């Protein structure tokens, strides 16, 4: 799956639409002996890997479960605190499931607002007047593509770095927004988009873009 998610941000920095393209987040399980060779800490009420990587487990991964018991934040479903369980040698050997937890709605709203601020800062730092702002952020595992319209609406696509045709996809995304949001008599400008036709046409466009292929260079 090459297009991971789509965000639409209004001119004030508010998230008005977000779509995850059903990409699965891999989970990793490993049995550890005492002492645990990973440094864990509490971050945003989750137990995350702060230092040390092994067998695909990376910094930033969350503890999703222990010995088959699902984690709920910093606690297990049976009420035990995860860090206390992991600190006791009596509980070893122990099986721990790691992975990246899905972002909550509040986290997505916060990240959208942060990107809006970074976009503005990038435009102001530009040595050239009328900078287009951030158009592309690249990492080893994904690329973030951004297109801002004349009215200040930002369309953001997070995709596989090898995915082709993202520029055309952004253009088509704007057309879908104009056809199924702006022309909808029940839609208020800059408000969250809730339209089945918008969702359907977006998914079809994502699938069409993905079928265009992956750049192997």
Coordinates of C-alpha atoms in Angstrom, one line a residue:
X1 CA 0.0 0.0 0.0
X2 CA 1.7 3.2 -1.2
X3 CA -0.5 6.1 0.0
X4 CA -0.8 6.0 3.7
X5 CA -3.0 8.9 4.7
X6 CA -4.6 12.2 3.7
X7 CA -5.0 15.3 5.7
X8 CA -6.9 18.5 4.9
X9 CA -6.2 21.6 7.0
X10 CA -8.2 24.9 6.8
X11 CA -6.6 28.3 6.6
X12 CA -6.7 28.7 10.4
X13 CA -4.8 25.5 11.0
X14 CA -7.8 23.3 11.9
X15 CA -8.0 19.7 10.8
X16 CA -11.2 19.4 8.7
X17 CA -10.5 15.9 7.1
X18 CA -8.3 12.9 7.7
X19 CA -8.3 9.5 6.1
X20 CA -6.1 6.5 6.8
X21 CA -5.8 4.1 3.9
X22 CA -6.1 1.0 6.0
X23 CA -2.4 0.3 6.2
X24 CA -1.5 -2.1 8.9
X25 CA 1.1 -1.2 11.5
X26 CA 3.4 -4.2 12.1
X27 CA 3.5 -5.7 15.5
X28 CA 6.6 -7.5 16.9
X29 CA 6.7 -10.0 19.8
X30 CA 9.8 -11.1 21.6
X31 CA 10.6 -13.1 24.7
X32 CA 13.1 -11.4 27.0
X33 CA 15.3 -12.6 29.8
X34 CA 16.0 -10.4 32.9
X35 CA 17.2 -7.7 32.8
X36 CA 15.4 -6.1 29.9
X37 CA 17.9 -4.7 27.4
X38 CA 15.6 -1.9 26.3
X39 CA 15.1 1.4 28.1
X40 CA 11.4 2.2 28.4
X41 CA 9.7 5.4 29.6
X42 CA 6.3 6.9 29.9
X43 CA 5.4 9.3 27.1
X44 CA 1.9 10.6 26.5
X45 CA 0.5 8.0 29.0
X46 CA 2.1 5.2 26.9
X47 CA 5.1 3.0 27.6
X48 CA 7.5 3.6 24.8
X49 CA 11.1 2.5 23.8
X50 CA 13.4 5.4 24.7
X51 CA 16.8 3.7 24.0
X52 CA 18.0 0.4 22.5
X53 CA 16.8 -1.4 19.4
X54 CA 16.8 -5.1 18.6
X55 CA 15.0 -7.5 16.2
X56 CA 13.0 -4.8 14.5
X57 CA 12.0 -3.2 17.8
X58 CA 12.8 0.5 17.4
X59 CA 12.9 3.7 19.5
X60 CA 9.3 5.1 19.6
X61 CA 7.6 1.7 19.6
X62 CA 5.0 1.2 22.3
X63 CA 4.3 -1.7 24.5
X64 CA 1.1 -3.2 23.2
X65 CA 0.9 -6.2 25.4
X66 CA 2.6 -8.5 27.9
X67 CA 2.2 -12.3 27.9
X68 CA -1.0 -12.0 25.8
X69 CA -2.5 -9.3 28.0
X70 CA -3.4 -6.1 26.1
X71 CA -1.9 -2.9 27.2
X72 CA -4.1 0.1 27.8
X73 CA -1.8 3.1 28.1
X74 CA 0.7 2.6 30.9
X75 CA -1.4 -0.3 32.4
X76 CA -2.3 -3.8 31.4
X77 CA -6.0 -4.8 31.1
X78 CA -5.7 -6.6 34.4
X79 CA -4.8 -3.3 36.1
X80 CA -1.1 -3.9 36.7
X81 CA 1.3 -1.1 35.8
X82 CA 3.5 -2.1 32.9
X83 CA 6.8 -0.7 34.2
X84 CA 6.3 -2.4 37.6
X85 CA 5.7 -5.7 35.8
X86 CA 8.9 -5.3 33.8
X87 CA 11.0 -4.3 36.8
X88 CA 10.4 -7.5 38.7
X89 CA 12.8 -10.4 37.9
X90 CA 10.2 -12.8 39.0
X91 CA 8.1 -12.1 35.9
X92 CA 10.9 -13.3 33.5
X93 CA 11.2 -14.7 31.0
X94 CA 8.5 -12.4 29.6
X95 CA 6.8 -12.0 26.2
X96 CA 6.3 -8.4 25.1
X97 CA 4.5 -7.2 22.1
X98 CA 5.7 -3.9 20.5
X99 CA 4.3 -1.7 17.8
X100 CA 3.3 1.8 16.8
X101 CA -0.1 2.7 18.2
X102 CA -2.6 4.5 16.0
X103 CA -2.9 8.2 16.5
X104 CA -5.9 9.3 18.4
X105 CA -8.2 12.0 17.0
X106 CA -6.9 14.6 19.4
X107 CA -3.3 13.7 18.4
X108 CA -4.1 14.1 14.7
X109 CA -5.7 17.5 15.4
X110 CA -2.6 18.6 17.4
X111 CA -0.2 17.4 14.6
X112 CA -2.2 19.2 12.0
X113 CA -2.0 22.5 14.0
X114 CA 1.8 22.0 14.4
X115 CA 2.3 21.4 10.7
X116 CA 0.3 24.6 10.0
X117 CA 2.7 26.5 12.3
X118 CA 5.8 25.0 10.7
X119 CA 4.4 25.8 7.2
X120 CA 4.0 29.4 8.2
X121 CA 7.5 29.5 9.8
X122 CA 9.0 28.0 6.6
X123 CA 7.4 30.7 4.5
X124 CA 8.7 33.4 6.7
X125 CA 12.2 32.1 6.8
X126 CA 12.4 31.9 3.0
X127 CA 14.9 34.4 1.5
X128 CA 12.6 34.8 -1.4
X129 CA 9.3 36.7 -1.2
X130 CA 6.0 34.9 -1.6
X131 CA 7.4 31.5 -0.7
X132 CA 5.2 28.5 -1.4
X133 CA 6.0 27.1 2.0
X134 CA 6.7 23.4 2.7
X135 CA 5.9 21.3 -0.3
X136 CA 7.8 18.1 0.6
X137 CA 9.3 16.5 3.7
X138 CA 11.2 13.3 3.1
X139 CA 12.3 10.4 5.3
X140 CA 13.6 7.0 4.6
X141 CA 10.2 5.4 5.0
X142 CA 7.7 8.0 3.8
X143 CA 7.3 11.4 2.0
X144 CA 4.9 14.1 3.1
X145 CA 3.6 16.1 0.2
X146 CA 1.7 19.4 0.8
X147 CA -0.2 21.6 -1.6
X148 CA -1.7 24.9 -0.4
X149 CA -4.5 26.5 -2.4
X150 CA -4.9 30.3 -3.0
X151 CA -7.5 30.3 -0.3
X152 CA -5.1 28.8 2.3
X153 CA -6.5 25.2 2.4
X154 CA -3.7 22.7 2.8
X155 CA -3.9 19.2 1.3
X156 CA -1.3 16.8 2.8
X157 CA -0.5 13.3 1.5
X158 CA 1.7 10.9 3.3
X159 CA 3.0 8.3 0.9
X160 CA 5.6 5.6 0.2
X161 CA 8.8 7.4 -0.9
X162 CA 8.7 5.3 -4.1
X163 CA 5.1 6.2 -5.0
X164 CA 4.8 8.0 -8.4
X165 CA 2.0 10.4 -9.5
X166 CA 1.5 12.1 -6.1
X167 CA 1.4 15.6 -7.7
X168 CA -1.4 14.5 -10.0
X169 CA -3.1 12.9 -7.0
X170 CA -2.9 16.2 -5.1
X171 CA -4.5 18.0 -8.1
X172 CA -7.3 15.4 -8.2
X173 CA -7.8 15.7 -4.4
X174 CA -8.4 19.4 -4.8
X175 CA -11.0 18.7 -7.6
X176 CA -12.7 16.2 -5.3
X177 CA -12.8 18.8 -2.5
X178 CA -14.3 21.4 -4.9
X179 CA -16.9 19.0 -6.4
X180 CA -18.1 17.1 -3.3
X181 CA -17.4 19.6 -0.4
X182 CA -17.6 23.2 -1.7
X183 CA -20.5 22.4 -4.1
X184 CA -22.4 20.6 -1.3
X185 CA -25.2 22.9 -0.1
X186 CA -25.0 21.4 3.4
X187 CA -21.3 22.0 3.8
X188 CA -20.0 25.1 5.6
X189 CA -16.6 26.5 4.6
X190 CA -13.7 25.5 6.9
X191 CA -15.8 23.0 8.8
X192 CA -15.1 19.2 9.0
X193 CA -16.0 17.3 5.8
X194 CA -18.5 14.6 6.3
X195 CA -19.7 13.4 2.9
X196 CA -20.0 9.8 1.6
X197 CA -19.4 10.9 -2.0
X198 CA -16.2 12.6 -1.0
X199 CA -15.0 9.5 0.8
X200 CA -15.9 7.2 -2.1
X201 CA -14.2 9.3 -4.7
X202 CA -11.1 9.8 -2.6
X203 CA -10.7 6.1 -2.1
X204 CA -11.2 5.4 -5.8
X205 CA -8.5 8.0 -6.6
X206 CA -6.1 6.6 -4.1
X207 CA -6.5 3.1 -5.6
X208 CA -6.1 4.4 -9.1
X209 CA -2.9 6.3 -8.1
X210 CA -1.4 3.2 -6.5
X211 CA -2.1 1.1 -9.6
X212 CA 0.1 3.5 -11.5
X213 CA 3.1 1.8 -10.0
X214 CA 6.0 2.2 -7.7
X215 CA 9.2 4.0 -8.8
X216 CA 12.0 1.4 -8.3
X217 CA 14.9 3.8 -8.9

